[in-house]
PDB file of C-alpha atoms in Angstrom:
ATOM      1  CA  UNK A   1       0.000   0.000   0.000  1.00 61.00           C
ATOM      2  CA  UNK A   2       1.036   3.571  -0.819  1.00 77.00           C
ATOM      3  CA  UNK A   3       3.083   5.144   2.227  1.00 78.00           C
ATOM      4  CA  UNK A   4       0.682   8.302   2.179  1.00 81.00           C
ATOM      5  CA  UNK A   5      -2.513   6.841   1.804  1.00 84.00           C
ATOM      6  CA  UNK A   6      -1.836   4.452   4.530  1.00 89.00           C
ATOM      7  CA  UNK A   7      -1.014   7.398   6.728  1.00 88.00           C
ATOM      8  CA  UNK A   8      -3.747   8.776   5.877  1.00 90.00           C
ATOM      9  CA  UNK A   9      -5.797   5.807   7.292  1.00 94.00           C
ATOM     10  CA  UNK A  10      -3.916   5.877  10.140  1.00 94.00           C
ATOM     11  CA  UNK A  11      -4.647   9.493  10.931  1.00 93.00           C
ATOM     12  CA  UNK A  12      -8.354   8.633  10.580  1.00 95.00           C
ATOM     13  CA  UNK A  13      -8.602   4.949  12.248  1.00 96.00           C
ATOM     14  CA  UNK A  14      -5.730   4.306  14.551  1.00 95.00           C
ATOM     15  CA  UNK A  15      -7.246   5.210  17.542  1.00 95.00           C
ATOM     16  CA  UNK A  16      -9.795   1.902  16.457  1.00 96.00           C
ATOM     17  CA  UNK A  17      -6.527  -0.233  16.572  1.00 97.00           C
ATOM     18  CA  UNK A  18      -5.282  -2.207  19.748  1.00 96.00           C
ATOM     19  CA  UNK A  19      -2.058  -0.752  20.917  1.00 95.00           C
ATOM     20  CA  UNK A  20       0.049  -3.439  20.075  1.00 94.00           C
ATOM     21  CA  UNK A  21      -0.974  -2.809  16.262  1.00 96.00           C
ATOM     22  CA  UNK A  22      -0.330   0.650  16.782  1.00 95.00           C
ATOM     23  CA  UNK A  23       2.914   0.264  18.350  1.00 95.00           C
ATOM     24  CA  UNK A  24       4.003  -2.202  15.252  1.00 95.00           C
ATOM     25  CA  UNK A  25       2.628   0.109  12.948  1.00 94.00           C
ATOM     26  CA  UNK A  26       4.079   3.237  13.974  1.00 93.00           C
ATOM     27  CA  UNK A  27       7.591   1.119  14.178  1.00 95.00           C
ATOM     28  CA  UNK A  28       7.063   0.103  10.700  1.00 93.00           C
ATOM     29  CA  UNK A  29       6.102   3.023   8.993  1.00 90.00           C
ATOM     30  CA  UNK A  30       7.121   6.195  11.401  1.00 88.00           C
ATOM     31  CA  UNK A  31      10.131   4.674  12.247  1.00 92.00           C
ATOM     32  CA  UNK A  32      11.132   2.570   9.614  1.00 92.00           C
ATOM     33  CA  UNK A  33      12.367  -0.314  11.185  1.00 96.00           C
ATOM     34  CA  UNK A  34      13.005  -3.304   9.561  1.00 96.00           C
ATOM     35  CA  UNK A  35      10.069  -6.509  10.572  1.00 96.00           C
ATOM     36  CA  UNK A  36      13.160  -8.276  12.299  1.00 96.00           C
ATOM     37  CA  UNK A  37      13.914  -5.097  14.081  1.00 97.00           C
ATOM     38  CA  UNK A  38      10.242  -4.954  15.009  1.00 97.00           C
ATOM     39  CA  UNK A  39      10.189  -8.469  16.049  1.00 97.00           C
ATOM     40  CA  UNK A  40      13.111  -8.410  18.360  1.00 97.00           C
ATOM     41  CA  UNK A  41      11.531  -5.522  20.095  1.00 96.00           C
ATOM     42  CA  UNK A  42       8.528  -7.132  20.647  1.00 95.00           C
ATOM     43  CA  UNK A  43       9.792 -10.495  21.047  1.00 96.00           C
ATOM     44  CA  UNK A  44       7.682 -12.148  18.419  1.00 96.00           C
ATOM     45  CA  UNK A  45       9.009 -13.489  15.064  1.00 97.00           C
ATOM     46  CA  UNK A  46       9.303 -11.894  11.745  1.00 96.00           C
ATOM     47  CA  UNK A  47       6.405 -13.553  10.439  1.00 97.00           C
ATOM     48  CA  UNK A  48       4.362 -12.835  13.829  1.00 96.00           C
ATOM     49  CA  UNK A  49       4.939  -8.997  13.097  1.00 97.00           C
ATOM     50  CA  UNK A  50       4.310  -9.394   8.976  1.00 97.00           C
ATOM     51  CA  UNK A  51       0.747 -10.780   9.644  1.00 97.00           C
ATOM     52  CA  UNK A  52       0.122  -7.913  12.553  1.00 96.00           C
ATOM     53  CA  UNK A  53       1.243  -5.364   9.708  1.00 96.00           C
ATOM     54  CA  UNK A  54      -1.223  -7.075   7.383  1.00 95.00           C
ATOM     55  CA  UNK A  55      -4.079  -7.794   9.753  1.00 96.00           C
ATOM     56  CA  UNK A  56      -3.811  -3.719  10.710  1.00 96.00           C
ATOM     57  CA  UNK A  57      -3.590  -2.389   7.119  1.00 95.00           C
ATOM     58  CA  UNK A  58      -6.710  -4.734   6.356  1.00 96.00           C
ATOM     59  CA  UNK A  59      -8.612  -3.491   9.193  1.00 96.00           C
ATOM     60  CA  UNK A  60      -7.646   0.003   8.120  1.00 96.00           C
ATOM     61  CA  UNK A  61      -8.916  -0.597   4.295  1.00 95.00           C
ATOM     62  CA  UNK A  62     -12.087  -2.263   5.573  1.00 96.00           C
ATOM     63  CA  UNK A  63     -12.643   0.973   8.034  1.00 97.00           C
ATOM     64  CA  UNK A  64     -12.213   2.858   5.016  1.00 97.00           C
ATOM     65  CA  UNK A  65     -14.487   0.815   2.581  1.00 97.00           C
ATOM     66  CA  UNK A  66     -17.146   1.410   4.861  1.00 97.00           C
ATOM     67  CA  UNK A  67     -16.922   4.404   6.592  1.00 97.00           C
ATOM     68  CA  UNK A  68     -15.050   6.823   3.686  1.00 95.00           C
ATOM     69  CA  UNK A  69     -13.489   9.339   5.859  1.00 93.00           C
ATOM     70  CA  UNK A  70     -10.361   9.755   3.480  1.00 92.00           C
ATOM     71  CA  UNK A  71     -12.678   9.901   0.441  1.00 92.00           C
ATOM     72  CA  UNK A  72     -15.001  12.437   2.212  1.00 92.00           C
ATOM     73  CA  UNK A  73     -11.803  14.121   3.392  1.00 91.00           C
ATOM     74  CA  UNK A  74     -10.348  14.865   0.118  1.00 91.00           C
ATOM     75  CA  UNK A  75     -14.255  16.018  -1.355  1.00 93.00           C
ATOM     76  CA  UNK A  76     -14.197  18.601   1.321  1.00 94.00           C
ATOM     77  CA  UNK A  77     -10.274  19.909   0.501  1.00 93.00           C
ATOM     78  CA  UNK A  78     -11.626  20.153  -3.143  1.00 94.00           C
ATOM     79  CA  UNK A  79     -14.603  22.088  -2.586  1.00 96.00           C
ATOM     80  CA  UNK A  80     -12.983  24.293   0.189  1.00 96.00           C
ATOM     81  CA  UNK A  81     -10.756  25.278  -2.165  1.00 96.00           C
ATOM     82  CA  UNK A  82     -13.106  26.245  -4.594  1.00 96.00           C
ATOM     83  CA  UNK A  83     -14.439  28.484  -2.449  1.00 96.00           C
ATOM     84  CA  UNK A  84     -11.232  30.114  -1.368  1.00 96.00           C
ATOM     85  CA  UNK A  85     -10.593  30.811  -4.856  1.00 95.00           C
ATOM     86  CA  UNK A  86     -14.037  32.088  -5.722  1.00 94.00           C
ATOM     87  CA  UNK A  87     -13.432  34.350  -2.337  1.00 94.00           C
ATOM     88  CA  UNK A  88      -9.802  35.911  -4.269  1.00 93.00           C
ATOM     89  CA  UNK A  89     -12.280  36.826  -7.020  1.00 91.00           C
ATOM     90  CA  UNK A  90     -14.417  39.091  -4.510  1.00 92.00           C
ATOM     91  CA  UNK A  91     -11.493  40.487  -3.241  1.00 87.00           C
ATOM     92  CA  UNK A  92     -11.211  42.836  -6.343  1.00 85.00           C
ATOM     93  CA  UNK A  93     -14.668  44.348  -5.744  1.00 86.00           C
ATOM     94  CA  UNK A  94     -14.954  47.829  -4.943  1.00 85.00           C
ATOM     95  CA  UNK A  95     -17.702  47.649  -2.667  1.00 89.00           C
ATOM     96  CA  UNK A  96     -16.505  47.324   1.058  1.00 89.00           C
ATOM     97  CA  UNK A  97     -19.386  44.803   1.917  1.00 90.00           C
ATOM     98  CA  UNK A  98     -18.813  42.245  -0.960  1.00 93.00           C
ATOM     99  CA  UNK A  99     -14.951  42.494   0.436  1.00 91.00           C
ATOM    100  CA  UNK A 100     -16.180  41.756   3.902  1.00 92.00           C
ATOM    101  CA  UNK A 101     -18.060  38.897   3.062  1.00 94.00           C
ATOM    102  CA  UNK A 102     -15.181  37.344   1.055  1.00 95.00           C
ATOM    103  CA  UNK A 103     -13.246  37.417   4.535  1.00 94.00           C
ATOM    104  CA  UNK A 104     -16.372  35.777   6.242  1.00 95.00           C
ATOM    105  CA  UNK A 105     -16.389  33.165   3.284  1.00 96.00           C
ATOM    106  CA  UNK A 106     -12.968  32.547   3.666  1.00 96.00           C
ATOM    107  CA  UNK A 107     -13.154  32.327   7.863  1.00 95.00           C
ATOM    108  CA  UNK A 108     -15.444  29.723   7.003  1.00 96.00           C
ATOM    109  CA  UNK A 109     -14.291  27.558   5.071  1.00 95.00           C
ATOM    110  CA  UNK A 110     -10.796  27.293   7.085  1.00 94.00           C
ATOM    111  CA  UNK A 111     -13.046  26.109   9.476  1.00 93.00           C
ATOM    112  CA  UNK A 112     -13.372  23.142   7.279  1.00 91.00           C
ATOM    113  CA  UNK A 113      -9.902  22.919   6.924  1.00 86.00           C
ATOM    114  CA  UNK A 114      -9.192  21.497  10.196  1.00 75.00           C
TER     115      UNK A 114
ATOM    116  CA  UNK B   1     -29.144   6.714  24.049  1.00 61.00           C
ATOM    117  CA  UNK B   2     -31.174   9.581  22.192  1.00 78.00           C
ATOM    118  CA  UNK B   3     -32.875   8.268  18.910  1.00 78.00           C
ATOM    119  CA  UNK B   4     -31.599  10.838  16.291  1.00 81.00           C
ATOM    120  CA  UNK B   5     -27.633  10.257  17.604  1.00 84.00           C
ATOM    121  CA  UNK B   6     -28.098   6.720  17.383  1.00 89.00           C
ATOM    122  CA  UNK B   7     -29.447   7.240  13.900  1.00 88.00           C
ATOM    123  CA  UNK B   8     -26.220   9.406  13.422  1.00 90.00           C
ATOM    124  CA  UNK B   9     -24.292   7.188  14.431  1.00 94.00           C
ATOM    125  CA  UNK B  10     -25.531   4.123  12.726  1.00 94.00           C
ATOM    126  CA  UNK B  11     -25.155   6.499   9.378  1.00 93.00           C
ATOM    127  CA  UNK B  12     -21.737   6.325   9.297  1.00 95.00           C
ATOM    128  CA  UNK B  13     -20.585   3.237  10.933  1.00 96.00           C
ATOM    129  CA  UNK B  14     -23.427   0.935  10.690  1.00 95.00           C
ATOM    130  CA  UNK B  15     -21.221  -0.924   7.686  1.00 95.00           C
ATOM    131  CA  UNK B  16     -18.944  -1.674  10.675  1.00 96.00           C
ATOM    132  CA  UNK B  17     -21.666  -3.976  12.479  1.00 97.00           C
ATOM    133  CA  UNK B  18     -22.105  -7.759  11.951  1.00 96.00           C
ATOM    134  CA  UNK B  19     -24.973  -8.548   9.671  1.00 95.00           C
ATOM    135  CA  UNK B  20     -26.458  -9.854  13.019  1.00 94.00           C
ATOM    136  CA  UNK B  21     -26.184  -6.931  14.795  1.00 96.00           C
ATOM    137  CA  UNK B  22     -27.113  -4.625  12.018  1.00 95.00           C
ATOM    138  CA  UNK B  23     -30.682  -6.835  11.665  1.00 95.00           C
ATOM    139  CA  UNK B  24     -30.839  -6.242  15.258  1.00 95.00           C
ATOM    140  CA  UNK B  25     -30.275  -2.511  15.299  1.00 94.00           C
ATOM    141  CA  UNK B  26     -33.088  -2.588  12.388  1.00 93.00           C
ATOM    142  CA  UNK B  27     -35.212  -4.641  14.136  1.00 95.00           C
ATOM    143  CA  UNK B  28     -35.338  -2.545  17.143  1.00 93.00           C
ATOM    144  CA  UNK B  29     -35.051   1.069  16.209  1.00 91.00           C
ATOM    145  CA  UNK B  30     -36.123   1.432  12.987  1.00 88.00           C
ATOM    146  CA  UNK B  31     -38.829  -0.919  13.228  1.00 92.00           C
ATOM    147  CA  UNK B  32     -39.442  -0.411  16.526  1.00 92.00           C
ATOM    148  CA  UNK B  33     -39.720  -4.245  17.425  1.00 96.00           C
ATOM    149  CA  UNK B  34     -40.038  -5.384  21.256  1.00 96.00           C
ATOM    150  CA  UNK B  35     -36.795  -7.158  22.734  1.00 96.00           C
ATOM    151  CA  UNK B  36     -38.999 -10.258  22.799  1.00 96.00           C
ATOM    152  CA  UNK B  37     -40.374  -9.940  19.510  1.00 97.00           C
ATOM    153  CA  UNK B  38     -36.687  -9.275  17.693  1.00 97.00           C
ATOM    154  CA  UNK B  39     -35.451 -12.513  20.709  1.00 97.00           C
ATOM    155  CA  UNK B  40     -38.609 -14.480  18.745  1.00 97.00           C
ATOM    156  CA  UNK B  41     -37.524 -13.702  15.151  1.00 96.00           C
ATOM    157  CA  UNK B  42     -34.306 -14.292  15.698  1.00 95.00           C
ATOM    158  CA  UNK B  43     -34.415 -17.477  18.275  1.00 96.00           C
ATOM    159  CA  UNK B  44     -32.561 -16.372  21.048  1.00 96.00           C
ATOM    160  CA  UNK B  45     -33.824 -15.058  24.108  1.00 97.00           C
ATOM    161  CA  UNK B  46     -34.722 -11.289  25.067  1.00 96.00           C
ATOM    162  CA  UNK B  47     -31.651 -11.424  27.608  1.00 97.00           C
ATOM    163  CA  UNK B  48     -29.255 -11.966  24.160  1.00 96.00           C
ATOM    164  CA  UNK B  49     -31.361  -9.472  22.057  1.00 97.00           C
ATOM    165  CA  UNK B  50     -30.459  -6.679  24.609  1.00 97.00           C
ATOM    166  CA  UNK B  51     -27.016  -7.810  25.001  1.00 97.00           C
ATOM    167  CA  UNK B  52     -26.477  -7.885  21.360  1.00 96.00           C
ATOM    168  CA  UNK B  53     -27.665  -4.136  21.689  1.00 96.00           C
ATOM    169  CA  UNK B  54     -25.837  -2.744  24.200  1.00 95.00           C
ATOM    170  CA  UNK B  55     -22.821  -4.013  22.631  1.00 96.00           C
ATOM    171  CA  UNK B  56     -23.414  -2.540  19.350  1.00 96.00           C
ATOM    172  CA  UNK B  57     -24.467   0.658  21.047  1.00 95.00           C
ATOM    173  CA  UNK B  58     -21.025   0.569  22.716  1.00 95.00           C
ATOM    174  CA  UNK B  59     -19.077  -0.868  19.378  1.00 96.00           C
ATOM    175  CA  UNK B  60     -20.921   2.858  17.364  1.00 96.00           C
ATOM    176  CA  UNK B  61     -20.078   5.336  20.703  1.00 95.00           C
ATOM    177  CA  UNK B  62     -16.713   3.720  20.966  1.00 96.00           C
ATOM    178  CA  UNK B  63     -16.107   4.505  16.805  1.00 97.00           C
ATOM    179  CA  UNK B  64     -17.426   7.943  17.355  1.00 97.00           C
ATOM    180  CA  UNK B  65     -15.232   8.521  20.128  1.00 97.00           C
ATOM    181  CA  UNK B  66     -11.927   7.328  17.903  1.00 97.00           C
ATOM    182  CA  UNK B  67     -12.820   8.352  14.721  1.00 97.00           C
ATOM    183  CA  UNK B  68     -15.514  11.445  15.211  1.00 95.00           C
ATOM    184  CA  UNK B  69     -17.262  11.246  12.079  1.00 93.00           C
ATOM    185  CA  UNK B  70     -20.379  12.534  13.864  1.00 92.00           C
ATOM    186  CA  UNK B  71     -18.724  15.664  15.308  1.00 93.00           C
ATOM    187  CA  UNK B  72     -17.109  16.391  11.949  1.00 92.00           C
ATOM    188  CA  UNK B  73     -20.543  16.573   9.953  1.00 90.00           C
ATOM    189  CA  UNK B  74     -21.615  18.951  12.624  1.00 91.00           C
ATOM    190  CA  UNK B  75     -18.503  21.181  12.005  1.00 93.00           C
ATOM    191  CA  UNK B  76     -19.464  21.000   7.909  1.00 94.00           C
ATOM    192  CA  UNK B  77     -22.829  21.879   8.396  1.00 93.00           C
ATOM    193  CA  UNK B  78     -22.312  25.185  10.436  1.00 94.00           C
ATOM    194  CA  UNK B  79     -19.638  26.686   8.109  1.00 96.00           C
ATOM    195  CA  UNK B  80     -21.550  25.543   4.665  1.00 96.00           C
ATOM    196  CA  UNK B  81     -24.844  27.119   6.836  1.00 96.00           C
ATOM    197  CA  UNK B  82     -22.528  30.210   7.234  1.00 96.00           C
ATOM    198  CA  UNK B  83     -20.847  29.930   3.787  1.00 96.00           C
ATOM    199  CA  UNK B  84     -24.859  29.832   2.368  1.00 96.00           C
ATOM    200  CA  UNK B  85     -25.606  32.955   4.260  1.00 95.00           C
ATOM    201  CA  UNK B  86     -22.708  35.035   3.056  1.00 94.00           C
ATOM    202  CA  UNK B  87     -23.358  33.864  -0.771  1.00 94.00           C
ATOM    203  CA  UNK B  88     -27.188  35.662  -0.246  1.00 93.00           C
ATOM    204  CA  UNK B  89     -25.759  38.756   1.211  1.00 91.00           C
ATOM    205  CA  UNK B  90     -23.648  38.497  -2.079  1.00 92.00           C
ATOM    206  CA  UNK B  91     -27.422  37.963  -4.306  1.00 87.00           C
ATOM    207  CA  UNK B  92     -27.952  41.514  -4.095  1.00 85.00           C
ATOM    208  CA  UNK B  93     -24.793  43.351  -5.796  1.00 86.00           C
ATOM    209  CA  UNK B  94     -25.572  44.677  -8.745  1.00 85.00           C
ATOM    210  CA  UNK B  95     -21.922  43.847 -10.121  1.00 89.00           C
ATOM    211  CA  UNK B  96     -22.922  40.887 -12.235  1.00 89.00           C
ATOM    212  CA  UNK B  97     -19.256  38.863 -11.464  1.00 90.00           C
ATOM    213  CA  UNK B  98     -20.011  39.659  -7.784  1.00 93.00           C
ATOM    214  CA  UNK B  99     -23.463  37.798  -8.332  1.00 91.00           C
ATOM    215  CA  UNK B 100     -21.906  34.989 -10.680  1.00 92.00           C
ATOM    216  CA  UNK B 101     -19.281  34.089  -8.122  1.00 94.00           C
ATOM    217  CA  UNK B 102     -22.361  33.470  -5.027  1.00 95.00           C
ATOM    218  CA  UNK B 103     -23.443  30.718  -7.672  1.00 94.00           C
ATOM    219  CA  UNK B 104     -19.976  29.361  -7.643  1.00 95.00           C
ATOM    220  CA  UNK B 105     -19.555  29.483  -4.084  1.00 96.00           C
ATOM    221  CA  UNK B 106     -22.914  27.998  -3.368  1.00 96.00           C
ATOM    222  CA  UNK B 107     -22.053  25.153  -6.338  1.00 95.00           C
ATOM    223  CA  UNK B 108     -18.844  24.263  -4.228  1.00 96.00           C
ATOM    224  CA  UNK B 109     -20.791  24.564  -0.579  1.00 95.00           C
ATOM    225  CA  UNK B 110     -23.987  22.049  -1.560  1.00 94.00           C
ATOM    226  CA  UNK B 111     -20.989  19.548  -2.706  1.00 93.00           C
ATOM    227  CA  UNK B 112     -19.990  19.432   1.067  1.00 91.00           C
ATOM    228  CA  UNK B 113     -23.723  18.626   1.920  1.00 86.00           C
ATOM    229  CA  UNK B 114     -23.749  15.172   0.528  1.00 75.00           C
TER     230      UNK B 114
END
């Protein structure tokens, strides 16, 4: 699986994960160790800490096939900034209100940002 | 639990639940079945209908509380409510780009509603 999508996932889901699949996880990925690394850590075998590793990023992809918060996530960073650009266009305006309400579009839809 | 939450709830991480406890969940608060009559459809007793229940109530707070889908969608809708708002202060410019950017920004702000 791609590095950034599965962080994504992560981001989302981890808290749904036990901590010993966290723990492995963040070893593997955040830290970058190698599985025997992982597995003399934790005291389990190289092949224990491959199907932990494969069990989470399952679990993560199901999460994801069913409850879509990375799809919805990247929906919302596409329309958010379609508004932020249609909000530069109001900035040109003359009128002091349309300006105004370009910088209460804008507050906004930051909101959504976080 | 309150009815609309649960509803919520069920929403976004009902494709979470066994088949068993999503029949369940059905049976009970959308078709607003009796413990017994749910225990007698399904051939266990009342005691396992309410366990089943309380579990799955537990499994969808639990997911909210990791994962906050609920509490996100509650964010959206106040800033597209307050994005909305500042596109119809924008309706009545008289600048005709002013009026065709509200349309773009509304366009962009429904696509978060879905």
């Amino acid at each position: 699986m791609d590095a950034l999508e599965l962080a994504l996932l992560f981001d989302y889901y981890g808290g749904m994960l036990t901590d010993k699949q966290r723990d492995c996880f963040d070893m593997r990925y955040n830290q970058d160790l190698s599985l025997g690394e992982i597995g003399e850590i934790m005291g389990v075998s190289r092949q224990a800490v491959n199907d932990n590793l494969t069990r989470t990023e399952a679990l993560l992809r199901r999460m994801e096939e069913n409850i879509g918060c990375v799809k919805r996530d990247m929906l919302t960073r596409r329309a958010v900034q379609e508004i932020l650009d249609a909000a530069t266009v109001l900035d040109a305006s003359s009128d002091p209100a349309v300006f105004a309400t370009a910088q209460r579009i804008r507050a906004a839809a930051h909101l959504l940002e976080e």
